[in-house]
Tab-separated table of C-alpha atoms and ligand atoms in Angstrom:
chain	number	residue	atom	x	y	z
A	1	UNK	CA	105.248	77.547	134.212
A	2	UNK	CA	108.634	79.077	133.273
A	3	UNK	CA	106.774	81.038	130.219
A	4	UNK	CA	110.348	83.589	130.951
A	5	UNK	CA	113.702	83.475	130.606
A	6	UNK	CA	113.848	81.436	127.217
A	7	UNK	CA	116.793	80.851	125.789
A	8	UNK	CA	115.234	82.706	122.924
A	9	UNK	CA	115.414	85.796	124.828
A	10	UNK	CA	119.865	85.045	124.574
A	11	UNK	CA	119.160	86.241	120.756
A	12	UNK	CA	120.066	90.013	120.700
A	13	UNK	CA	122.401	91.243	117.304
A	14	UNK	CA	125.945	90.218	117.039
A	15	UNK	CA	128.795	92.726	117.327
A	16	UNK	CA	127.802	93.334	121.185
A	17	UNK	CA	128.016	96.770	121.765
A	18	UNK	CA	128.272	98.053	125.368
A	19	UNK	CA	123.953	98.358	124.672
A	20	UNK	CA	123.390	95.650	124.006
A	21	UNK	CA	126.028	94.013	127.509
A	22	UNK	CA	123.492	95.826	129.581
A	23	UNK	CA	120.384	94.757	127.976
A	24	UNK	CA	121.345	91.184	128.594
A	25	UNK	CA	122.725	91.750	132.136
A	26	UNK	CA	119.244	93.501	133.114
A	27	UNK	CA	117.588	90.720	131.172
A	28	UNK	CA	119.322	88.023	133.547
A	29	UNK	CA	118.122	89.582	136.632
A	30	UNK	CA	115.156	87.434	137.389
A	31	UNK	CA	111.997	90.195	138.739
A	32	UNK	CA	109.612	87.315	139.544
A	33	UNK	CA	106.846	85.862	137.309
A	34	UNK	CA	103.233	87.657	137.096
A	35	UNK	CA	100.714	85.778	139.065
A	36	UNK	CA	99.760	82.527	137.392
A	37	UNK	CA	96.808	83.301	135.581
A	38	UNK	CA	93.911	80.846	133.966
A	39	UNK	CA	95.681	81.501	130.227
A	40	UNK	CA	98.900	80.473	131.994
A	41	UNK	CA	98.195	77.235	132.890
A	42	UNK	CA	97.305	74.168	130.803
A	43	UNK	CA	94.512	71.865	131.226
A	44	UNK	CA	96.013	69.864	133.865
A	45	UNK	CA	97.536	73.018	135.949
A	46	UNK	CA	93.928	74.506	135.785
A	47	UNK	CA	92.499	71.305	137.286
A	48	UNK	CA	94.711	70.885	140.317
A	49	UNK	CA	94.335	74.634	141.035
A	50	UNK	CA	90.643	74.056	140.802
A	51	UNK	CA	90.674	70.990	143.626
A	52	UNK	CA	93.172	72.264	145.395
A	53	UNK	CA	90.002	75.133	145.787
A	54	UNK	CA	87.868	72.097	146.041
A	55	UNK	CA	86.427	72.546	142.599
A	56	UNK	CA	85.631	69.770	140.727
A	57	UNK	CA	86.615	69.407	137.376
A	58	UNK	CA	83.602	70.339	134.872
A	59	UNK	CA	84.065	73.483	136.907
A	60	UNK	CA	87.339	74.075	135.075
A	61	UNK	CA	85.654	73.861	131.627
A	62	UNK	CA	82.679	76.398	132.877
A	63	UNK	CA	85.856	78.929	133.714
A	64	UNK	CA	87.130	78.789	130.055
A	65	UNK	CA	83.922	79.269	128.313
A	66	UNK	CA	83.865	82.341	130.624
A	67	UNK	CA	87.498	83.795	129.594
A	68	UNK	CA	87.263	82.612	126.201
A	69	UNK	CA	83.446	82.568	125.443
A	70	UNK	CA	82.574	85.363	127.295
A	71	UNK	CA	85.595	87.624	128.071
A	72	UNK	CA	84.153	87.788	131.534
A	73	UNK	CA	86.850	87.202	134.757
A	74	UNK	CA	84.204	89.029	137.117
A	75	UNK	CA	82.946	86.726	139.680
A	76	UNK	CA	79.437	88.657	139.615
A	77	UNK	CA	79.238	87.040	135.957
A	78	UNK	CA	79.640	83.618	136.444
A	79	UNK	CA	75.966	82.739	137.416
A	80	UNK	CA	76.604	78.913	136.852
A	81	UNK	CA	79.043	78.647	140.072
A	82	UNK	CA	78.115	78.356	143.405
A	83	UNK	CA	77.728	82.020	144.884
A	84	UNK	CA	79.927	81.215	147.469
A	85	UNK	CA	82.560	80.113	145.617
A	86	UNK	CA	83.336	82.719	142.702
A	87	UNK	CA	84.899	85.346	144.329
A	88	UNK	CA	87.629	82.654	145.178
A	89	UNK	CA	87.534	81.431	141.726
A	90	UNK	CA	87.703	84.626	140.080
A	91	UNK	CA	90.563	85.402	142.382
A	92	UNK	CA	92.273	82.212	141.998
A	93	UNK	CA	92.477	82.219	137.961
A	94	UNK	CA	91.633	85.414	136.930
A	95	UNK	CA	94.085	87.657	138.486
A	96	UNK	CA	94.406	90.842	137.139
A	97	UNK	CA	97.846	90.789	134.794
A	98	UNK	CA	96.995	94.273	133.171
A	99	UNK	CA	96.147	97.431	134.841
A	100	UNK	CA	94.736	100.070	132.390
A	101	UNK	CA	97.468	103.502	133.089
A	102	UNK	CA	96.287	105.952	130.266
A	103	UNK	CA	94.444	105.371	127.219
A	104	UNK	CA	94.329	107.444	124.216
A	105	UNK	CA	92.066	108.104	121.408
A	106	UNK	CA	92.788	109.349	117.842
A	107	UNK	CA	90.574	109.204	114.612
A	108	UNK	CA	86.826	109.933	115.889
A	109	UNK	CA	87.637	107.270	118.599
A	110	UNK	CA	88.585	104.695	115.976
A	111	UNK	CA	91.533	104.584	116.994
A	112	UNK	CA	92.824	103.774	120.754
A	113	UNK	CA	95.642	103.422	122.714
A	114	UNK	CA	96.078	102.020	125.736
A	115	UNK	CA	99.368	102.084	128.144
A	116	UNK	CA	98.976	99.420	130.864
A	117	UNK	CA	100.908	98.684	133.841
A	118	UNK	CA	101.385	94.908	134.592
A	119	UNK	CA	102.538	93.316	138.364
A	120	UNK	CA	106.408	94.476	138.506
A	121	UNK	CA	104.919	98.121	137.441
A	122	UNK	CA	106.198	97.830	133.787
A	123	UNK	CA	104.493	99.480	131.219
A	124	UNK	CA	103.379	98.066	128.073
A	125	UNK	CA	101.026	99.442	125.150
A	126	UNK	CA	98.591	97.682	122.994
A	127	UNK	CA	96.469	99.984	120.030
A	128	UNK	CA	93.359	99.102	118.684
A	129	UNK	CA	92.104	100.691	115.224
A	130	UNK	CA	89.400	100.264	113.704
A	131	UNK	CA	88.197	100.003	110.025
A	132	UNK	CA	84.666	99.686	108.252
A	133	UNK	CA	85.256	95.878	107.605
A	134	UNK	CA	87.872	94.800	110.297
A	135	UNK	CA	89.221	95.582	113.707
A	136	UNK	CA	92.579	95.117	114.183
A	137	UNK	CA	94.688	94.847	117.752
A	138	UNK	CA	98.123	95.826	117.900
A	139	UNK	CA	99.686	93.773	120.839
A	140	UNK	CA	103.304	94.112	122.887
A	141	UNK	CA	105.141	90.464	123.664
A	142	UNK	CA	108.035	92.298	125.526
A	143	UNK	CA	108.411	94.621	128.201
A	144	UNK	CA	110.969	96.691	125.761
A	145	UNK	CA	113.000	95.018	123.503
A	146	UNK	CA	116.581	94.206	122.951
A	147	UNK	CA	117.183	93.993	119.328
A	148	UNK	CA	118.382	97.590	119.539
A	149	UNK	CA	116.619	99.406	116.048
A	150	UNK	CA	117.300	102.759	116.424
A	151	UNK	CA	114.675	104.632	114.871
A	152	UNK	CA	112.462	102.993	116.943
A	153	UNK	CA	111.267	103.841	120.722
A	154	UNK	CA	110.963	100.225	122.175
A	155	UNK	CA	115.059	99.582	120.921
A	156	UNK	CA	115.870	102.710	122.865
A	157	UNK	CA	114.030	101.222	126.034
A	158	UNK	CA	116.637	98.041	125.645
A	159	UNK	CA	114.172	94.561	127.340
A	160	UNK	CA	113.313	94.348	130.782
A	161	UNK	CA	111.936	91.182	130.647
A	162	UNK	CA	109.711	88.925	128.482
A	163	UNK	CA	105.681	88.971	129.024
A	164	UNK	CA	104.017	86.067	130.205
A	165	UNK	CA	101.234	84.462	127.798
A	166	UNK	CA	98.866	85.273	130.191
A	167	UNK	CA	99.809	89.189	130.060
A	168	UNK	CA	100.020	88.698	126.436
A	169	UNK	CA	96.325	87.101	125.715
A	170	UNK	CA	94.967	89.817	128.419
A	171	UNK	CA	95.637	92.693	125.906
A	172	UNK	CA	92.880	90.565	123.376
A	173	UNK	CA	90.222	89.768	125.914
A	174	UNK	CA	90.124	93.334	126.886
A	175	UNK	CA	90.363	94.174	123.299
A	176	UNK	CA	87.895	92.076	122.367
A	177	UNK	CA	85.151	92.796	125.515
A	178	UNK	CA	85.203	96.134	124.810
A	179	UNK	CA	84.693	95.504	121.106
A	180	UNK	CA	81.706	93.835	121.821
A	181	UNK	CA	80.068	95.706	124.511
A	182	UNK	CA	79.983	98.257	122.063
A	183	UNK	CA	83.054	100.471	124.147
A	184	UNK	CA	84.758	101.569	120.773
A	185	UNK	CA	83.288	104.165	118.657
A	186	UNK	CA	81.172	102.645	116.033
A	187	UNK	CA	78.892	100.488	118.542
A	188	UNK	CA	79.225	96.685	119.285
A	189	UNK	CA	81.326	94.819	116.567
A	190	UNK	CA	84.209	92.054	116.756
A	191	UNK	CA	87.794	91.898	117.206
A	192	UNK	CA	88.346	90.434	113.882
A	193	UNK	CA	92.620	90.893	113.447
A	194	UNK	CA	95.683	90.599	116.263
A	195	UNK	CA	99.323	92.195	115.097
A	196	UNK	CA	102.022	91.158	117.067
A	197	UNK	CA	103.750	94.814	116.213
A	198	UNK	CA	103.352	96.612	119.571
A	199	UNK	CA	106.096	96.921	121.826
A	200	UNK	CA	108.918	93.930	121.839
A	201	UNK	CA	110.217	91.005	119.229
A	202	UNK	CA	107.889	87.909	119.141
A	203	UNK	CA	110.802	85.586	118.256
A	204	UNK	CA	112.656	86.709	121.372
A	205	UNK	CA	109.385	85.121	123.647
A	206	UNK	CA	108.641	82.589	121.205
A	207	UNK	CA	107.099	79.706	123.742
A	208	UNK	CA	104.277	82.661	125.520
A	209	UNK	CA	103.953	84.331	121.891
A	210	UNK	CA	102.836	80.872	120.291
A	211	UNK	CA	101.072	79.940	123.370
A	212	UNK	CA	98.842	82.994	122.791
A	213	UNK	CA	98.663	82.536	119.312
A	214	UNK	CA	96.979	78.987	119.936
A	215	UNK	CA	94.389	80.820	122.950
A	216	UNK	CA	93.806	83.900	120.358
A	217	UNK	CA	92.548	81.511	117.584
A	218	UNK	CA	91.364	78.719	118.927
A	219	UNK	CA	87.137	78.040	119.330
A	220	UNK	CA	85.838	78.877	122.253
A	221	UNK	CA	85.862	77.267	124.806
A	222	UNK	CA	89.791	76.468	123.810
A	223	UNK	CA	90.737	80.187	122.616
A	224	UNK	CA	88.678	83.615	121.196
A	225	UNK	CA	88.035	82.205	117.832
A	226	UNK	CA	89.896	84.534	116.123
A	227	UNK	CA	91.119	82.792	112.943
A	228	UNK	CA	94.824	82.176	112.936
A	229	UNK	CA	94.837	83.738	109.348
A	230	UNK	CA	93.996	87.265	110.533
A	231	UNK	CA	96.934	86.876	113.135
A	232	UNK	CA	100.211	88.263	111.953
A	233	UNK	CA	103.516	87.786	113.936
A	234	UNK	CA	106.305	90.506	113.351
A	235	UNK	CA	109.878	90.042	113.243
A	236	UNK	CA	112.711	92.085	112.861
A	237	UNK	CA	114.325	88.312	111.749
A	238	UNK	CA	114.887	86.209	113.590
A	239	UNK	CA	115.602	83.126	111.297
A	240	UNK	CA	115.321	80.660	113.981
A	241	UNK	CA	112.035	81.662	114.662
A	242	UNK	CA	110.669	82.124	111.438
A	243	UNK	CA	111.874	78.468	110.704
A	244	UNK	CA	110.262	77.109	114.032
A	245	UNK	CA	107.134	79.098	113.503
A	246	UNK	CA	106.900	77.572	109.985
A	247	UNK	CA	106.925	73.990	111.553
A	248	UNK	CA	104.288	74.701	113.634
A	249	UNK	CA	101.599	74.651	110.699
A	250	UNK	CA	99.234	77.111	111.920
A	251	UNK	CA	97.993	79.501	109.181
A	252	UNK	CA	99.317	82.809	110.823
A	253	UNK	CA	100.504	85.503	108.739
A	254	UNK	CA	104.347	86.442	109.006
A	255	UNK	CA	105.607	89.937	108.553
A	256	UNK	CA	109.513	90.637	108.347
A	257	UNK	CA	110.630	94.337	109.082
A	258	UNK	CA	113.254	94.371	106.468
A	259	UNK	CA	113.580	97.984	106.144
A	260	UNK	CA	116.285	98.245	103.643
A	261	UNK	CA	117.628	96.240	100.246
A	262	UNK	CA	120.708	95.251	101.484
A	263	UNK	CA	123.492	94.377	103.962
A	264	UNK	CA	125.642	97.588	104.074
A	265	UNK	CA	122.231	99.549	104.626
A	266	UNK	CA	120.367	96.888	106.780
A	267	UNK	CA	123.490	96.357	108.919
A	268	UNK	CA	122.902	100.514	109.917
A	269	UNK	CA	119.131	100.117	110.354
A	270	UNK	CA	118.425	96.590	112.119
A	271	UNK	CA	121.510	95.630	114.118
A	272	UNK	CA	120.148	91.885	113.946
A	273	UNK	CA	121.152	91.860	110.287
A	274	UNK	CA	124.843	91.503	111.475
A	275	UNK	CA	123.644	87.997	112.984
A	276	UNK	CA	120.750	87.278	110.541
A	277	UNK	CA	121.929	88.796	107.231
A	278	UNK	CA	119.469	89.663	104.481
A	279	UNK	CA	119.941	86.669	102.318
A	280	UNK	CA	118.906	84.453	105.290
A	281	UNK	CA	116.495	86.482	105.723
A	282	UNK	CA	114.696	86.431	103.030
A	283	UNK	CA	115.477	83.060	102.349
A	284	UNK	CA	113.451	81.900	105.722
A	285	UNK	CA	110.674	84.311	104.766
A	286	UNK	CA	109.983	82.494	101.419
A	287	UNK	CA	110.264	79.025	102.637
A	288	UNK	CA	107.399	80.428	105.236
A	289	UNK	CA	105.475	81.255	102.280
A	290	UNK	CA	105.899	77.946	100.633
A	291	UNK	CA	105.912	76.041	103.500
A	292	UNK	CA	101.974	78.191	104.548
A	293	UNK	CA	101.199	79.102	101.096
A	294	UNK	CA	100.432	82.654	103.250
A	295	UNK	CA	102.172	86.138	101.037
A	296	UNK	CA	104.832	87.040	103.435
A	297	UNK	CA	104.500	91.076	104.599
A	298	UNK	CA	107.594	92.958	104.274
A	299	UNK	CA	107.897	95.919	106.663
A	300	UNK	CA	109.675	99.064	105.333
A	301	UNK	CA	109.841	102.267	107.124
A	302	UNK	CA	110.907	105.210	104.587
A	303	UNK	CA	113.685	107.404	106.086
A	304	UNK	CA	113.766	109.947	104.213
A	305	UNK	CA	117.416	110.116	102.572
A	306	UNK	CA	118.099	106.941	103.879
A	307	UNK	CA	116.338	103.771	102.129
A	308	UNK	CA	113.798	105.564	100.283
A	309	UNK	CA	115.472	106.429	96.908
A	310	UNK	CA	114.712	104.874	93.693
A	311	UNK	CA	117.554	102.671	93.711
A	312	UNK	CA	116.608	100.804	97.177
A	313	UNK	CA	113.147	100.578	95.584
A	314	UNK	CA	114.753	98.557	92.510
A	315	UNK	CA	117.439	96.573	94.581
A	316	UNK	CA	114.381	95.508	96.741
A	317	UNK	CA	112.112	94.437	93.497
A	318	UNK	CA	114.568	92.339	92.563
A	319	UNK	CA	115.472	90.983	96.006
A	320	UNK	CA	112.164	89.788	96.259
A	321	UNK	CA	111.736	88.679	92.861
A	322	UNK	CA	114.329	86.149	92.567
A	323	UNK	CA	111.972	84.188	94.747
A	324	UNK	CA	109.481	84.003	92.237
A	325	UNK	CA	106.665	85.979	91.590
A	326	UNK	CA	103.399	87.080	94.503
A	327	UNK	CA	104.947	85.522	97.601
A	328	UNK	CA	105.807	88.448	99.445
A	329	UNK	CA	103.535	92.186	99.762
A	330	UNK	CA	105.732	94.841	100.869
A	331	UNK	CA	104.110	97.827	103.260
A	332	UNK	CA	106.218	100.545	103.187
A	333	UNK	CA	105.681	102.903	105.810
A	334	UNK	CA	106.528	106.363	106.302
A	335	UNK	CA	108.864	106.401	109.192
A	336	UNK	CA	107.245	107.855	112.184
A	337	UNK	CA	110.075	109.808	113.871
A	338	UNK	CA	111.393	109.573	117.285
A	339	UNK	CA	111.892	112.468	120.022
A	340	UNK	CA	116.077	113.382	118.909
A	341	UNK	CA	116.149	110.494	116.372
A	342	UNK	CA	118.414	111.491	113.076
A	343	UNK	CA	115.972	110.225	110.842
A	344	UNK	CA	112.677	111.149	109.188
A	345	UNK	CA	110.418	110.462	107.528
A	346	UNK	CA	110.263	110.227	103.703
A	347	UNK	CA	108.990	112.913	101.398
A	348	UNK	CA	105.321	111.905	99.737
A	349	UNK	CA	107.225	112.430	96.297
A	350	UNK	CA	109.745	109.491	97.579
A	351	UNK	CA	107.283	107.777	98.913
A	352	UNK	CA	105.067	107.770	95.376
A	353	UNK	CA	108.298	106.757	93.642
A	354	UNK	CA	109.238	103.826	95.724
A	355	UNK	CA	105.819	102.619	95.376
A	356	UNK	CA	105.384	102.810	91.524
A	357	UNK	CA	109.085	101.107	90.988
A	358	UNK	CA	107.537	98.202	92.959
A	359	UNK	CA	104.595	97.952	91.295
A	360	UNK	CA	106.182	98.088	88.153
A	361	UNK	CA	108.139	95.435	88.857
A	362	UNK	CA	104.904	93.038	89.885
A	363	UNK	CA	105.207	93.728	93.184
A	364	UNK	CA	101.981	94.165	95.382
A	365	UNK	CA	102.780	96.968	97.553
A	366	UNK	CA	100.697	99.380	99.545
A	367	UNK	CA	101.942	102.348	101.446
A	368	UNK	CA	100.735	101.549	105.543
A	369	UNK	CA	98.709	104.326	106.678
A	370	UNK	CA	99.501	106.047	109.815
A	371	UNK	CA	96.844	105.291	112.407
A	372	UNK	CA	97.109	107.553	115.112
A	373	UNK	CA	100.239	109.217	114.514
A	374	UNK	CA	98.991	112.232	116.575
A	375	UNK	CA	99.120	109.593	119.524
A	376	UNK	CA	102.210	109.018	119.329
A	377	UNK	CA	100.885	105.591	117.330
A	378	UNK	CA	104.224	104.260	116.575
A	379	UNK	CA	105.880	101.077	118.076
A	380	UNK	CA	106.563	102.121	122.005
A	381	UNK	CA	106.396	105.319	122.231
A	382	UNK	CA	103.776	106.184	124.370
A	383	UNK	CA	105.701	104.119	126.838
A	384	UNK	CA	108.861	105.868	126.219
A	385	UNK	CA	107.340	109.303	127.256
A	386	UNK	CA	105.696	107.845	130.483
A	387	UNK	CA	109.012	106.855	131.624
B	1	SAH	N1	109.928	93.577	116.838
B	1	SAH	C1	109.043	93.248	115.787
B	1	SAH	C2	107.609	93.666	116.045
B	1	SAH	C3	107.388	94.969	116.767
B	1	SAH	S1	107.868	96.411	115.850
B	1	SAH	C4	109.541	93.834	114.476
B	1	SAH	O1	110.468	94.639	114.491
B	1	SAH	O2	109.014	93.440	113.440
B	1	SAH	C5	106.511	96.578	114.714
B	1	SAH	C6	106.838	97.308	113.456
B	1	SAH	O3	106.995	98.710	113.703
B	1	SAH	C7	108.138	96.856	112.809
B	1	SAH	O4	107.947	96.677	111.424
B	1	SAH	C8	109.053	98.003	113.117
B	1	SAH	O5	110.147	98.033	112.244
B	1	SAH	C9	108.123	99.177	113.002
B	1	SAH	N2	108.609	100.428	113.589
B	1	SAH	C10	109.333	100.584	114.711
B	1	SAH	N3	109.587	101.889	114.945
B	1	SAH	C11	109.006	102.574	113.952
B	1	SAH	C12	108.914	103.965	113.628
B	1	SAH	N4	109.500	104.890	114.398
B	1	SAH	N5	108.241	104.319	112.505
B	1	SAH	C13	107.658	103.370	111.728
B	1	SAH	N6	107.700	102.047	111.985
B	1	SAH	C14	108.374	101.651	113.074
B	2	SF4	FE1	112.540	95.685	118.656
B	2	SF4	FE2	110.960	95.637	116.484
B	2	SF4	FE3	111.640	97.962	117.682
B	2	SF4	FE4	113.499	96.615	116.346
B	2	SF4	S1	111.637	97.528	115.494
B	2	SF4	S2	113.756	97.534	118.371
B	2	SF4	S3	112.904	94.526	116.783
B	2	SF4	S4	110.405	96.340	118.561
């Protein structure tokens, strides 16, 4: 499958700096494609890999309710194949896309995060936290990212490459295994949400990110079950996207990291807005909510000094409320700095302000908390110190 190289991956901010030249040129530089892997391959790819093994077909369908049923890709687990043949058929489909580097833990182990290495060496992060009623995954769709933010650590990586949807739907079967084996603190629960908000832009890998969107909430034996409506895709705007995704009719929630109120500011903060300006924006994001009936999240990190005075918080009420009322919750977030980055994060008084003015404009808002932060919990920055 040629799950890379989209032409999606061409959308990087306009005004091309000298950045954003190299991001592409390293982007064009084909490294090779990570093995093909069972969640790679579509029904009829798995069954001519399977006879080309000499494994007839029902065989194929025992395999999935493995991955997807079970998490399992050990050969020792699949007890309905013939002994002889499972090593070859674990080796064949299951190869292994994701090789555990470090992990970290943070909040009496409910929080962890784990840097993995994939075939070409890159290094990618997924964090999973955990809550009394839900257990969320935070997963990366890019090996970097070239949309160029730059308060945030993935942007200063620039994109190596996109991730296949096989590395992609790896970070949730681990996830999810260790969930229920009981491997996170708390004992044996579920995997009950998946954020696309770890390293990389969704929009820019659009065919692998909706390919493991369909395996993430599909029933087993199809996908993991978990419902589409406790998936929630990230962008820093892509309009495209957000229009294609909205055609696709599947329940997932959208989040758009909007960041600031308007164009001058936005322009600054989110290079993209200079291709994707904030009207077009927010004009995709509420034809997603009317065309999923799903509130829209709106992402906004609070630099302190920067977006976070009273005024943004009123030029963003009423932004968002010449929509209409309830279609959007914003989830302002207090900027987690990076290593030599000029901003900071927001003071708490700010913070309280620019949450109030929202509310009292009828807008839900609640202030994100900060899982992890002493992990360095933030968007790609464990694997900006590793390089
Ligand atoms: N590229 C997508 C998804 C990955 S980033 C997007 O931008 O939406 C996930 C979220 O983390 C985004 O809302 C992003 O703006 C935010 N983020 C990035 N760096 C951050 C930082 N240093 N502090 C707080 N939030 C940050
Ligand atoms: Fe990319 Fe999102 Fe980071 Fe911007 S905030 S650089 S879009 S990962």
């Amino acid at each position: 499958m040629t799950d890379h190289d989209l032409p999606e991956t061409g959308i990087t901010p306009g005004g091309t700096s000298g950045a954003f030249r190299d991001v592409l040129s390293k982007d064009h530089a084909r490294r090779g494609k990570p093995p093909a892997h069972f969640a790679d391959m579509d029904e009829q790819e798995r069954i001519a890999r399977a006879a080309e093994l000499g494994l007839p077909k029902f065989r194929v369908r025992q395999l999935a309710n493995h991955y997807y049923g079970h998490c399992d890709v050990n050969a020792a687990e699949f007890t309905d194949f013939p002994a002889a043949r499972r090593e070859e058929a674990a080796a064949a489909f299951f190869p292994e896309l994701i090789h555990e580097v470090t992990r970290q833990v943070a909040d009496e182990g409910m929080t962890v995060k784990t840097l993995w290495r994939l075939f070409d060496g890159s290094l990618i992060e997924s964090v999973l936290m955990r809550y009394p009623n839900r257990t969320t995954l935070c997963i990366s769709s890019q090996v970097g990212c070239g949309m160029g933010c730059p308060f945030c650590a993935t942007g200063q990586l620039g994109l190596t490459r996109n991730m296949s949807a096989g590395e992609i739907v790896e970070q949730v079967r681990v996830a999810a295994r260790a969930m229920r084996d009981g491997e996170v603190a708390g004992g044996p629960g579920r995997l009950s949400n998946v954020v696309f908000m770890g390293m990389g832009e969704p929009m820019g890998n659009y065919r692998s990110v909706l390919s493991a969107v369909r395996q993430i909430s599909a029933m087993p034996p199809e996908g993991f079950g978990i419902s589409a409506r406790n998936i929630t895709v990230s962008t820093v705007g892509v309009v495209p996207g957000i229009r294609r995704l909205a055609e696709e009719g599947i329940p997932v929630r959208l989040a758009v990291s909007l960041h600031a109120p308007n164009d001058e500011l936005r322009d600054e903060l989110v290079p993209m807005n200079r291709r994707f300006d904030t009207t077009q924006v927010l004009d995709a994001a509420h034809d997603y909510f009317l065309a999923s009936k799903r509130r829209v999240s709106i992402e906004y990190a609070l630099m302190r000094g920067i977006n976070d005075q009273a005024e943004h918080a009123r030029q963003l009420a009423r932004r968002l409320n010449h929509y209409g009322d309830n279609w959007a919750h914003v989830n302002p977030i207090p900027l987690n700095p990076i290593e030599g980055s000029r901003w900071t994060a927001s003071d708490p008084e700010d913070e309280r302000r620019f949450l109030e003015i929202l509310h009292a404009a009828g807008i839900t808002a609640t202030l994100r908390d900060t899982r992890g932060q002493d992990i360095d919990g933030a968007c790609g920055q464990l694997a900006a110190k590793e390089r």
